Phi, psi and omega in degrees: 000327180299322179293320179294323177296320180292321178294316178298319178297321178296316177298318180298314179298318180293320178297316178298319179296317179297318179296317178298318178298317178297321178296319179294319178297320178296316179299316179296317179295321177299319177299316180295320178296316179298317178297318180295321178294320177296317178296318178299313180297319178298314181294321178296321177295316179298321178297318178299315180297314181294325178296319177295318178297317180297319179299316179297316180297319180295319178296316180297317179297317180298319178296318180293320178296318178297319178296317179297318179298321178294318177296320177301317180296314179297317180297317179296317179296319180294316179296320179295317179296320179296320178297323177295320178297316179298317179297317179295321179295319178296316179299315179298318180296317179297317178296316181297319178297319178297317180296317179295320177297322178292321181292326180294328180271355180288137181292336183291335184265351180281128179234121177218000000 
């Protein structure tokens, strides 16, 4: 019986050691889980901050694009109006040159 008691005691000691090892593994895993949760929370906070920054940048960009589009429209209208002025000025100059040319050939203006 003593031998069986010793064998049983050996099994018991080994079982206790295995349980202690499992408890240590559980504690280590709990530490890793806590670290991972802290990292996750940190990253989620950073994502929230970056999302707010991105939203602000997008709003600012949209305003700038709208302003640029308005400037493009004004510039196109101004350039078109300026081209009309240039065309009218050219027409006026051609008419004036013809009139001056006609006046030079008019007998009323010849003085000798």
